[in-house]
Amino acid sequence: MPEIKITPLGAGQDVGRSCILLSMGGKNIMLDCGMHMGYNDERRFPDFSYIVPEGPITSQIDCVIISHFHLDHCGALPYMSEMVGYTGPIYMTHPTKAIAPILLEDMRKVAVERKGESNFFTSQMIKDCIKKVTAVTLHQSVMVDNELEIKAYYAGHVLGAAMFWIRVGSQSVVYTGDYNMTPDRHLGAAWIDKCRPDLLISESTYATTIRDSKRCRERDFLKKVHECVEKGGKVLIPVFALGRAQELCILLETYWERMNLKYPVYFALGLTEKANNYYKMFITWTNQKIRKTFVQRNMFDFKHIKPFDKSYIDNPGAMVVFATPGMLHAGLSLNIFKKWAPYEQNMLIMPGFCVQGTVGHKILNGAKKIEFENRQVVEVKMAVEYMSFSAHADAKGIMQLIQYCEPKNVLLVHGEAQKMEFLKDKIEKEFKISCYMPANGETAIINTPTKIPIDVSLRLLKAEAVRYNAQPPDPKRRRVVHGVLCVKDNRLSFLDIDEICDEIGINRHVIRFTSTVRFDDPGSAVKTAEKLKTLLAEKLQGWSITISDGNISVESVLIKVEGDDDNTKSIYVSWTNQDEDLGSYILGLLQSMVQ
Amino acid sequence: MKLYCLSSDASKPCFVLSFKELLIMLDCGLSAHSVLNFLPLPPVPSTRLASLPNYTPPHVNDPLLEGELKECCGRVFVDSIPEFCPPLDKVVDFSQLDVILISNYTCMMALPFITEETGFKGQVYATEPTLQIGRFYLEELSEWVSSCGSSSGAAKRWKELVHLLPPPLALAARPRAWRRLFSAAALARALSRVRVVGYDERVDIYGALDATAVSSGFCLGSANWVLRSAHEKVAYVSGSSTLTTHPRPINQAALRGADLLVLAALTQTPAHNPDHMLGDLCVHATVTLRAGGSVLCPVYPSGVLYDLLECLSAHLEGAGLAHVPLYVVSPVADSSLAYSNILAEWVSVGKQARVYLPEEPFPHAALVRAGRLKHARSLHDDAFSADFRQPCVVFCGHPSLRFGAAVHLVELWANNPAHAIIFTEPDFPYAEALAPFQPLSMKAFHCPIDTSLNYSQANKLVRELRPRELALPEQYAGGGARPHISADAPTVVVRRGAARSLSVRRRAARATLCGALAARATPRELRAGLRAAPLSAALRVRDARLELVAPPGPAPAPAPRLHWNALDVEALVRALTREGVTEARVEASADGCIVHLPRHDTLVHVERHATHVFCEGRADVRQALRRAIASCLPHI
Ligand SMILES: [Zn+2]
């Protein structure tokens, strides 16, 4: 039986460094190539030596697919293409191709210039890497080679995020990347058709959460921010430059406008304008409402939100600041945090998930003191709020997606083991399909049914359709076709007997059997035939029985009644050799009926 | 497979293909040539046009004709709401159409005629830019035609008397088939049916075949369609360009090796090189502006307009005329200009690279920001009239000069030789367009820009694509010295109203064979390179896809299904003896011989290609006979 093999190099029972190897039909595909934000050493990147301990990696991987621009999904790509030496094809959507290099460069600067790391990829390497990327559009069917086909579906989550359907021969897999099943203020909901893959590889960040309604969360968020600034507090919201930041900005902007608030709101990114420009250019990737109104009013031109300057950190009074990066692991958001954390009136709102090892993660776990590398200790007295604004599907959304695409197996990644276990149980119970959750470095093997493409003769099909349609509709009736399987030039076809004779160049020899049953039944032969037909129809339910001119046909077995009106009738039963089973059965039936 | 042609205008095509029991409409172009026979509808009342004399043909006294015809500039025009020539509706019942595939926004203007109030129940597919820009074209047209002079009813009587009228009206093609434009509501309903597809997206058509839109290089979102089943491939090439302009380049590879290639919408101005025309336009505009005159370009609200803005603004800047304002006047100007800049995924690689910066792919957004380019919904838009400065360049519709802002501007500027009108759209002969405005003092230039394939490009393309069969509208088939399409492949020529059978024939359907069933068959080699085995398969149809699976129950014992060659009777008798059936008596008959088995009440008639056993004996005798006969014949 053909197999599909999956080995996570990252994101196996873990959140933070998506990189999954998929093998099927002799093809090896890498799904995402992310880096782990919680590490500063070699654990940051996936262990490519797993694929090939030594020597070139290109021959081992047929293509790399990147689902979206988050660094835990694409952060190791320049490392792989420029330092490990992968030269094969790389696929991502247009917005991802536009935005990923900016985030990569941002991260590189933090790592190299602030932390002084060496052995990191350079700016030029990022550029060279992105040049090798093939951009794809939604639903475009891309043939990577003659056998490997991929297709992107809308995933919500962030601008340009995509799920990928991957097919080799008759085997297919859907990889979700990160996705969101509910539309938000700037993006639509993930969508996929009923593609019935053999395997669905789904993220499971919020495997056990059923999140309260989006509206409630938004109201909660606005209330908390408002209360804090009213008391003169400062609100820090660590975000990634693109994604949640835009959604929260739209939210605050409309609230400030409605409530006529004057507290300053800052967006602390060199990227602000640029980031928003990407949203303008790729407005076709945002939600319906923004697309419809963009000609009149562009949602990404903010009135109340101004760019932030570092000198504002020590300004007195209330303010709201969006700062990068989102997990407080480095950069400006961390600097602001260090300054504001010791004061009770301030507030930190974490709008997304933080991976293990980051400052964000520690604080969310209740740490009241954070120690930094230079032995600096920061006391956390500010209020800490976690609000799940990351656009990941929750348990309900994941179940929904399974329902939409009807996979034959599910494999969970990008989540925590315990929570996955719970969801796995739920999936197996509810959908009666197998669910897998391999750890990093572990391989899951999924067996798929063999399906061989075959050409079926239209004559054969039409003959079957005529027989089938001659009978009253019954969805349970078997539709069986008898023919000859023919293998030529490695191609299969299913032909009727005349076609195969033509194909080989032979003369068929037909063998026919006829037997007689004598039946004492006064009256006309036609009447006897009618009687027999009724009797046969009772005994042979599900078979096609027709009568014309006193000749009965049961499928291809012929029954003919002869004899004078007053005399014994002769019933001839005739069938060809291949109908022996049915012919002899009918003969037996008739013999027992006349006795 | 059959192909019906419903349009007489090869550049506004409409075909219907019957394929695998489906009726597939390819494009639904609207021929607008008919509007040239009507008087212009000025957006602002014109005393000149309002005071034209009635026309009555000589020796005709028909009160019904009263006021339907007017004489203007020595020609006769119909004074009525202009009418269009939609695709023929008598050959194909539109309620039976399964699918409409649209190649680009210039070939979909008749959509409401097909889908509304016809009982149409099918699907319509187009790319996103085709839908959006098509919407701009249609909404602009609908607004102009409906907003002007709706008071006058539709003139009908003249159509009965066409033969009595002077040319060119007498030569008008099928005026009785002309129709008034659909309502705005019908238009909105028709557009709401369109399902959006991306390039290279395989659209499943009722499980019977896949339809794929592939880039055609002609305009934003323009597509050729590839229809594919497991065994047949049809390519529909309509409005394609091999030139490098702003859209994504043509995808030729996807069109190769089709069983049938349908070719439509080649260039309408084969004698004019679009690049040269663009250059000429810039020169004419510069000369006119330098002399203090203004320039009018009657254009559609999208498409070549983007190239004109880009080229002309750069040229004027180089000529020191950067201060000259450019105006775009259209009810959809703002949407069209804004929309073009969010189509990053549909533009050429060069334009795409700008998006990655991120900058708009087209420079007109920057021109608007700099105040050089202004757009207005109409001429009497306050913002526009307050700001209007001359000399200037105005881009507005309609290219036929029968309705829209352009009518008013021509009326206004016609007497001033300093001004110029430059025709760029290829849909209408410019002299005809200008006929009701004669005598004209303003300069008129003809710089048609049609980037669609010309004949030599199309011939080259057909040679490279190597279709097995080619279908063409009659206009492209040539005759005499006219340029035409000639191909090595058999060529089918179609004309309006005709249906032609094509040679593509289906023999097989694609299915999948499940592994368990495949394992039951043990194919034997019957000749070199060919193996075969009898097989009984349960047929499963899901989403119109065929699967052959193992019938339920245990696998049956392999039974021979096919015997061949002639039966050797002596061998049969020996085989029967081995089976214990003895005392066979052989006797010759007319067609072969008869084997008598008197002890078993059985006769065997043996002919060259058939053996018939009349067996009145026990079932085990019949089984013995089966085995004996089978052993004497090759079989599977
Ligand atoms: Zn993500």
PDB file of C-alpha atoms in Angstrom, chain A residues 266-484:
ATOM      1  CA  TYR A 266       1.732  55.516  18.740  1.00  0.00           C
ATOM      2  CA  PHE A 267       2.729  52.897  16.299  1.00  0.00           C
ATOM      3  CA  ALA A 268       6.382  52.340  16.975  1.00  0.00           C
ATOM      4  CA  LEU A 269       7.753  50.970  13.780  1.00  0.00           C
ATOM      5  CA  GLY A 270       9.897  52.359  11.053  1.00  0.00           C
ATOM      6  CA  LEU A 271       7.653  50.151   9.056  1.00  0.00           C
ATOM      7  CA  THR A 272       4.323  51.755   9.855  1.00  0.00           C
ATOM      8  CA  GLU A 273       3.694  53.476   6.595  1.00  0.00           C
ATOM      9  CA  LYS A 274       5.393  50.838   4.551  1.00  0.00           C
ATOM     10  CA  ALA A 275       3.503  48.085   6.282  1.00  0.00           C
ATOM     11  CA  ASN A 276       0.203  49.809   5.698  1.00  0.00           C
ATOM     12  CA  ASN A 277       1.184  50.350   2.078  1.00  0.00           C
ATOM     13  CA  TYR A 278       1.479  46.613   1.631  1.00  0.00           C
ATOM     14  CA  TYR A 279      -2.053  46.300   2.840  1.00  0.00           C
ATOM     15  CA  LYS A 280      -3.114  48.904   0.294  1.00  0.00           C
ATOM     16  CA  MET A 281      -1.336  47.159  -2.575  1.00  0.00           C
ATOM     17  CA  PHE A 282      -2.637  43.744  -1.654  1.00  0.00           C
ATOM     18  CA  ILE A 283      -6.093  44.884  -0.704  1.00  0.00           C
ATOM     19  CA  THR A 284      -7.515  41.963  -2.693  1.00  0.00           C
ATOM     20  CA  TRP A 285      -6.223  39.774   0.145  1.00  0.00           C
ATOM     21  CA  THR A 286      -8.138  41.640   2.850  1.00  0.00           C
ATOM     22  CA  ASN A 287     -11.779  41.136   3.757  1.00  0.00           C
ATOM     23  CA  GLN A 288     -14.851  41.944   1.682  1.00  0.00           C
ATOM     24  CA  LYS A 289     -15.695  45.173   3.477  1.00  0.00           C
ATOM     25  CA  ILE A 290     -12.275  46.771   3.090  1.00  0.00           C
ATOM     26  CA  ARG A 291     -12.131  45.724  -0.554  1.00  0.00           C
ATOM     27  CA  LYS A 292     -15.516  47.222  -1.264  1.00  0.00           C
ATOM     28  CA  THR A 293     -14.831  50.601   0.318  1.00  0.00           C
ATOM     29  CA  PHE A 294     -11.183  51.131  -0.513  1.00  0.00           C
ATOM     30  CA  VAL A 295     -11.900  53.521  -3.380  1.00  0.00           C
ATOM     31  CA  GLN A 296     -13.687  55.939  -1.028  1.00  0.00           C
ATOM     32  CA  ARG A 297     -11.746  55.428   2.165  1.00  0.00           C
ATOM     33  CA  ASN A 298      -8.642  53.426   2.752  1.00  0.00           C
ATOM     34  CA  MET A 299      -8.868  51.736   6.149  1.00  0.00           C
ATOM     35  CA  PHE A 300      -5.115  51.850   6.497  1.00  0.00           C
ATOM     36  CA  ASP A 301      -4.833  55.636   6.554  1.00  0.00           C
ATOM     37  CA  PHE A 302      -4.959  56.252  10.321  1.00  0.00           C
ATOM     38  CA  LYS A 303      -5.860  59.639  11.775  1.00  0.00           C
ATOM     39  CA  HIS A 304      -5.255  59.047  15.466  1.00  0.00           C
ATOM     40  CA  ILE A 305      -2.240  56.815  15.323  1.00  0.00           C
ATOM     41  CA  LYS A 306       1.098  58.591  15.020  1.00  0.00           C
ATOM     42  CA  PRO A 307       4.623  57.280  14.582  1.00  0.00           C
ATOM     43  CA  PHE A 308       6.561  56.711  17.784  1.00  0.00           C
ATOM     44  CA  ASP A 309       9.930  58.196  18.652  1.00  0.00           C
ATOM     45  CA  LYS A 310      12.251  56.581  21.197  1.00  0.00           C
ATOM     46  CA  SER A 311      12.370  59.799  23.187  1.00  0.00           C
ATOM     47  CA  TYR A 312       8.663  59.406  23.997  1.00  0.00           C
ATOM     48  CA  ILE A 313       9.434  56.467  26.314  1.00  0.00           C
ATOM     49  CA  ASP A 314      10.053  58.792  29.227  1.00  0.00           C
ATOM     50  CA  ASN A 315       7.228  61.228  28.408  1.00  0.00           C
ATOM     51  CA  PRO A 316       4.865  61.745  31.302  1.00  0.00           C
ATOM     52  CA  GLY A 317       1.178  60.929  31.078  1.00  0.00           C
ATOM     53  CA  ALA A 318      -0.978  58.392  29.400  1.00  0.00           C
ATOM     54  CA  MET A 319      -0.265  56.855  26.033  1.00  0.00           C
ATOM     55  CA  VAL A 320      -0.799  53.704  24.038  1.00  0.00           C
ATOM     56  CA  VAL A 321       2.138  52.240  22.142  1.00  0.00           C
ATOM     57  CA  PHE A 322       2.224  49.430  19.638  1.00  0.00           C
ATOM     58  CA  ALA A 323       5.795  48.140  19.483  1.00  0.00           C
ATOM     59  CA  THR A 324       7.635  45.282  17.837  1.00  0.00           C
ATOM     60  CA  PRO A 325       8.480  42.489  18.273  1.00  0.00           C
ATOM     61  CA  GLY A 326       5.409  40.690  19.507  1.00  0.00           C
ATOM     62  CA  MET A 327       6.912  38.238  21.983  1.00  0.00           C
ATOM     63  CA  LEU A 328       9.050  40.757  23.881  1.00  0.00           C
ATOM     64  CA  HIS A 329      12.177  38.801  23.000  1.00  0.00           C
ATOM     65  CA  ALA A 330      14.235  41.741  21.775  1.00  0.00           C
ATOM     66  CA  GLY A 331      14.107  45.210  20.306  1.00  0.00           C
ATOM     67  CA  LEU A 332      11.958  48.195  21.078  1.00  0.00           C
ATOM     68  CA  SER A 333       9.044  46.436  22.749  1.00  0.00           C
ATOM     69  CA  LEU A 334      11.466  44.913  25.233  1.00  0.00           C
ATOM     70  CA  ASN A 335      13.147  48.271  25.895  1.00  0.00           C
ATOM     71  CA  ILE A 336       9.820  49.952  26.600  1.00  0.00           C
ATOM     72  CA  PHE A 337       8.804  47.059  28.779  1.00  0.00           C
ATOM     73  CA  LYS A 338      11.933  47.401  30.912  1.00  0.00           C
ATOM     74  CA  LYS A 339      11.120  51.060  31.523  1.00  0.00           C
ATOM     75  CA  TRP A 340       7.412  50.740  32.206  1.00  0.00           C
ATOM     76  CA  ALA A 341       7.183  47.395  33.992  1.00  0.00           C
ATOM     77  CA  PRO A 342       7.975  48.590  37.509  1.00  0.00           C
ATOM     78  CA  TYR A 343       4.948  50.935  37.691  1.00  0.00           C
ATOM     79  CA  GLU A 344       1.552  49.711  38.781  1.00  0.00           C
ATOM     80  CA  GLN A 345      -0.531  52.129  36.766  1.00  0.00           C
ATOM     81  CA  ASN A 346       0.902  50.828  33.487  1.00  0.00           C
ATOM     82  CA  MET A 347      -0.413  47.923  31.520  1.00  0.00           C
ATOM     83  CA  LEU A 348       0.989  45.310  29.168  1.00  0.00           C
ATOM     84  CA  ILE A 349      -1.413  43.722  26.730  1.00  0.00           C
ATOM     85  CA  MET A 350      -0.129  40.621  25.011  1.00  0.00           C
ATOM     86  CA  PRO A 351      -2.362  40.142  21.992  1.00  0.00           C
ATOM     87  CA  GLY A 352      -0.827  36.906  20.804  1.00  0.00           C
ATOM     88  CA  PHE A 353       0.885  33.678  21.636  1.00  0.00           C
ATOM     89  CA  CYS A 354       4.459  33.667  23.007  1.00  0.00           C
ATOM     90  CA  VAL A 355       6.803  30.777  22.438  1.00  0.00           C
ATOM     91  CA  GLN A 356       8.753  29.215  25.235  1.00  0.00           C
ATOM     92  CA  GLY A 357      11.997  30.973  26.106  1.00  0.00           C
ATOM     93  CA  THR A 358      10.776  34.471  25.313  1.00  0.00           C
ATOM     94  CA  VAL A 359      10.279  37.197  27.899  1.00  0.00           C
ATOM     95  CA  GLY A 360       6.642  37.346  26.874  1.00  0.00           C
ATOM     96  CA  HIS A 361       6.190  33.706  27.731  1.00  0.00           C
ATOM     97  CA  LYS A 362       7.733  34.170  31.175  1.00  0.00           C
ATOM     98  CA  ILE A 363       5.532  37.114  32.009  1.00  0.00           C
ATOM     99  CA  LEU A 364       2.411  35.388  30.836  1.00  0.00           C
ATOM    100  CA  ASN A 365       3.298  32.521  33.151  1.00  0.00           C
ATOM    101  CA  GLY A 366       3.223  34.942  36.062  1.00  0.00           C
ATOM    102  CA  ALA A 367       6.906  35.791  36.480  1.00  0.00           C
ATOM    103  CA  LYS A 368       7.206  38.865  38.731  1.00  0.00           C
ATOM    104  CA  LYS A 369      10.926  39.305  38.201  1.00  0.00           C
ATOM    105  CA  ILE A 370      12.735  38.976  34.923  1.00  0.00           C
ATOM    106  CA  GLU A 371      16.489  38.560  34.822  1.00  0.00           C
ATOM    107  CA  PHE A 372      18.333  39.573  31.669  1.00  0.00           C
ATOM    108  CA  GLU A 373      21.690  38.472  30.276  1.00  0.00           C
ATOM    109  CA  ASN A 374      23.523  41.461  31.711  1.00  0.00           C
ATOM    110  CA  ARG A 375      22.218  40.528  35.188  1.00  0.00           C
ATOM    111  CA  GLN A 376      19.742  43.357  34.997  1.00  0.00           C
ATOM    112  CA  VAL A 377      16.618  42.465  36.962  1.00  0.00           C
ATOM    113  CA  VAL A 378      13.259  44.031  36.146  1.00  0.00           C
ATOM    114  CA  GLU A 379      10.370  43.865  38.538  1.00  0.00           C
ATOM    115  CA  VAL A 380       7.001  43.425  36.890  1.00  0.00           C
ATOM    116  CA  LYS A 381       4.427  45.532  38.692  1.00  0.00           C
ATOM    117  CA  MET A 382       2.457  46.685  35.665  1.00  0.00           C
ATOM    118  CA  ALA A 383      -0.815  44.926  34.957  1.00  0.00           C
ATOM    119  CA  VAL A 384      -0.411  42.076  32.496  1.00  0.00           C
ATOM    120  CA  GLU A 385      -3.287  41.094  30.263  1.00  0.00           C
ATOM    121  CA  TYR A 386      -3.307  38.298  27.779  1.00  0.00           C
ATOM    122  CA  MET A 387      -5.843  38.665  25.038  1.00  0.00           C
ATOM    123  CA  SER A 388      -5.885  36.122  22.353  1.00  0.00           C
ATOM    124  CA  PHE A 389      -5.994  38.156  19.229  1.00  0.00           C
ATOM    125  CA  SER A 390      -3.710  35.873  17.272  1.00  0.00           C
ATOM    126  CA  ALA A 391      -5.701  34.735  14.365  1.00  0.00           C
ATOM    127  CA  HIS A 392      -5.449  31.002  14.857  1.00  0.00           C
ATOM    128  CA  ALA A 393      -8.308  28.615  14.499  1.00  0.00           C
ATOM    129  CA  ASP A 394      -9.668  27.404  17.817  1.00  0.00           C
ATOM    130  CA  ALA A 395     -10.885  23.849  18.407  1.00  0.00           C
ATOM    131  CA  LYS A 396     -14.196  24.657  16.798  1.00  0.00           C
ATOM    132  CA  GLY A 397     -12.471  26.166  13.767  1.00  0.00           C
ATOM    133  CA  ILE A 398     -10.201  23.153  13.361  1.00  0.00           C
ATOM    134  CA  MET A 399     -13.195  20.810  13.493  1.00  0.00           C
ATOM    135  CA  GLN A 400     -14.927  23.029  10.953  1.00  0.00           C
ATOM    136  CA  LEU A 401     -12.019  22.838   8.535  1.00  0.00           C
ATOM    137  CA  ILE A 402     -11.978  19.043   8.837  1.00  0.00           C
ATOM    138  CA  GLN A 403     -15.645  19.036   8.011  1.00  0.00           C
ATOM    139  CA  TYR A 404     -15.088  21.282   4.984  1.00  0.00           C
ATOM    140  CA  CYS A 405     -12.320  19.340   3.307  1.00  0.00           C
ATOM    141  CA  GLU A 406     -13.157  15.792   4.502  1.00  0.00           C
ATOM    142  CA  PRO A 407      -9.649  14.381   4.947  1.00  0.00           C
ATOM    143  CA  LYS A 408      -9.104  10.660   5.416  1.00  0.00           C
ATOM    144  CA  ASN A 409      -6.484  11.288   8.122  1.00  0.00           C
ATOM    145  CA  VAL A 410      -5.481  14.263  10.250  1.00  0.00           C
ATOM    146  CA  LEU A 411      -2.049  15.127  11.603  1.00  0.00           C
ATOM    147  CA  LEU A 412      -1.602  17.843  14.225  1.00  0.00           C
ATOM    148  CA  VAL A 413       1.401  20.144  14.448  1.00  0.00           C
ATOM    149  CA  HIS A 414       2.186  23.571  15.868  1.00  0.00           C
ATOM    150  CA  GLY A 415       0.626  23.003  19.269  1.00  0.00           C
ATOM    151  CA  GLU A 416       1.369  21.701  22.735  1.00  0.00           C
ATOM    152  CA  ALA A 417       1.397  17.942  23.228  1.00  0.00           C
ATOM    153  CA  GLN A 418      -1.218  17.792  25.967  1.00  0.00           C
ATOM    154  CA  LYS A 419      -3.679  19.944  24.136  1.00  0.00           C
ATOM    155  CA  MET A 420      -3.072  18.040  20.912  1.00  0.00           C
ATOM    156  CA  GLU A 421      -3.862  14.812  22.699  1.00  0.00           C
ATOM    157  CA  PHE A 422      -7.235  16.201  23.672  1.00  0.00           C
ATOM    158  CA  LEU A 423      -8.030  17.388  20.177  1.00  0.00           C
ATOM    159  CA  LYS A 424      -6.784  14.158  18.606  1.00  0.00           C
ATOM    160  CA  ASP A 425      -9.273  12.262  20.755  1.00  0.00           C
ATOM    161  CA  LYS A 426     -12.067  14.565  19.759  1.00  0.00           C
ATOM    162  CA  ILE A 427     -11.269  14.263  16.053  1.00  0.00           C
ATOM    163  CA  GLU A 428     -11.029  10.485  16.145  1.00  0.00           C
ATOM    164  CA  LYS A 429     -14.325  10.205  17.996  1.00  0.00           C
ATOM    165  CA  GLU A 430     -16.263  12.732  15.998  1.00  0.00           C
ATOM    166  CA  PHE A 431     -15.038  11.980  12.492  1.00  0.00           C
ATOM    167  CA  LYS A 432     -13.985   8.335  12.892  1.00  0.00           C
ATOM    168  CA  ILE A 433     -10.685   9.003  11.178  1.00  0.00           C
ATOM    169  CA  SER A 434      -7.127   8.479  12.374  1.00  0.00           C
ATOM    170  CA  CYS A 435      -5.280  11.388  13.874  1.00  0.00           C
ATOM    171  CA  TYR A 436      -1.500  11.619  14.313  1.00  0.00           C
ATOM    172  CA  MET A 437       0.756  13.942  16.302  1.00  0.00           C
ATOM    173  CA  PRO A 438       4.396  13.039  15.762  1.00  0.00           C
ATOM    174  CA  ALA A 439       7.037  14.781  17.896  1.00  0.00           C
ATOM    175  CA  ASN A 440      10.027  16.482  16.286  1.00  0.00           C
ATOM    176  CA  GLY A 441      12.214  13.955  14.522  1.00  0.00           C
ATOM    177  CA  GLU A 442       9.506  11.302  14.751  1.00  0.00           C
ATOM    178  CA  THR A 443       7.962   9.945  11.551  1.00  0.00           C
ATOM    179  CA  ALA A 444       4.277   9.304  11.077  1.00  0.00           C
ATOM    180  CA  ILE A 445       3.407   6.830   8.335  1.00  0.00           C
ATOM    181  CA  ILE A 446      -0.015   6.985   6.754  1.00  0.00           C
ATOM    182  CA  ASN A 447      -1.228   4.294   4.403  1.00  0.00           C
ATOM    183  CA  THR A 448      -3.366   5.402   1.507  1.00  0.00           C
ATOM    184  CA  PRO A 449      -5.458   3.305  -0.835  1.00  0.00           C
ATOM    185  CA  THR A 450      -3.978   2.442  -4.211  1.00  0.00           C
ATOM    186  CA  LYS A 451      -5.737   4.177  -7.036  1.00  0.00           C
ATOM    187  CA  ILE A 452      -4.512   3.540 -10.521  1.00  0.00           C
ATOM    188  CA  PRO A 453      -5.690   5.754 -13.359  1.00  0.00           C
ATOM    189  CA  ILE A 454      -7.507   3.741 -15.997  1.00  0.00           C
ATOM    190  CA  ASP A 455      -9.355   4.558 -19.225  1.00  0.00           C
ATOM    191  CA  VAL A 456     -12.777   3.004 -19.336  1.00  0.00           C
ATOM    192  CA  SER A 457     -14.374   2.339 -22.714  1.00  0.00           C
ATOM    193  CA  LEU A 458     -17.383   4.556 -23.284  1.00  0.00           C
ATOM    194  CA  ARG A 459     -19.142   1.630 -24.980  1.00  0.00           C
ATOM    195  CA  LEU A 460     -18.789  -0.385 -21.822  1.00  0.00           C
ATOM    196  CA  LEU A 461     -20.081   2.494 -19.704  1.00  0.00           C
ATOM    197  CA  LYS A 462     -22.943   3.295 -22.025  1.00  0.00           C
ATOM    198  CA  ALA A 463     -24.099  -0.324 -22.104  1.00  0.00           C
ATOM    199  CA  GLU A 464     -24.046  -0.346 -18.312  1.00  0.00           C
ATOM    200  CA  ALA A 465     -25.909   2.961 -18.147  1.00  0.00           C
ATOM    201  CA  VAL A 466     -28.622   1.649 -20.466  1.00  0.00           C
ATOM    202  CA  ARG A 467     -29.094  -1.411 -18.246  1.00  0.00           C
ATOM    203  CA  TYR A 468     -28.996   0.709 -15.088  1.00  0.00           C
ATOM    204  CA  ASN A 469     -31.422   3.347 -16.282  1.00  0.00           C
ATOM    205  CA  ALA A 470     -33.886   0.735 -17.541  1.00  0.00           C
ATOM    206  CA  GLN A 471     -34.640  -0.129 -13.951  1.00  0.00           C
ATOM    207  CA  PRO A 472     -36.434   1.842 -11.282  1.00  0.00           C
ATOM    208  CA  PRO A 473     -33.980   4.066  -9.390  1.00  0.00           C
ATOM    209  CA  ASP A 474     -32.445   2.448  -6.371  1.00  0.00           C
ATOM    210  CA  PRO A 475     -29.332   4.020  -4.869  1.00  0.00           C
ATOM    211  CA  LYS A 476     -28.310   0.706  -3.324  1.00  0.00           C
ATOM    212  CA  ARG A 477     -28.254  -1.236  -6.560  1.00  0.00           C
ATOM    213  CA  ARG A 478     -24.834  -2.485  -7.509  1.00  0.00           C
ATOM    214  CA  ARG A 479     -23.464  -1.163 -10.726  1.00  0.00           C
ATOM    215  CA  VAL A 480     -21.211  -3.860 -12.086  1.00  0.00           C
ATOM    216  CA  VAL A 481     -19.315  -3.719 -15.334  1.00  0.00           C
ATOM    217  CA  HIS A 482     -17.828  -6.819 -16.963  1.00  0.00           C
ATOM    218  CA  GLY A 483     -15.030  -6.290 -19.394  1.00  0.00           C
ATOM    219  CA  VAL A 484     -11.385  -6.901 -20.103  1.00  0.00           C
TER     220      VAL A 484
END
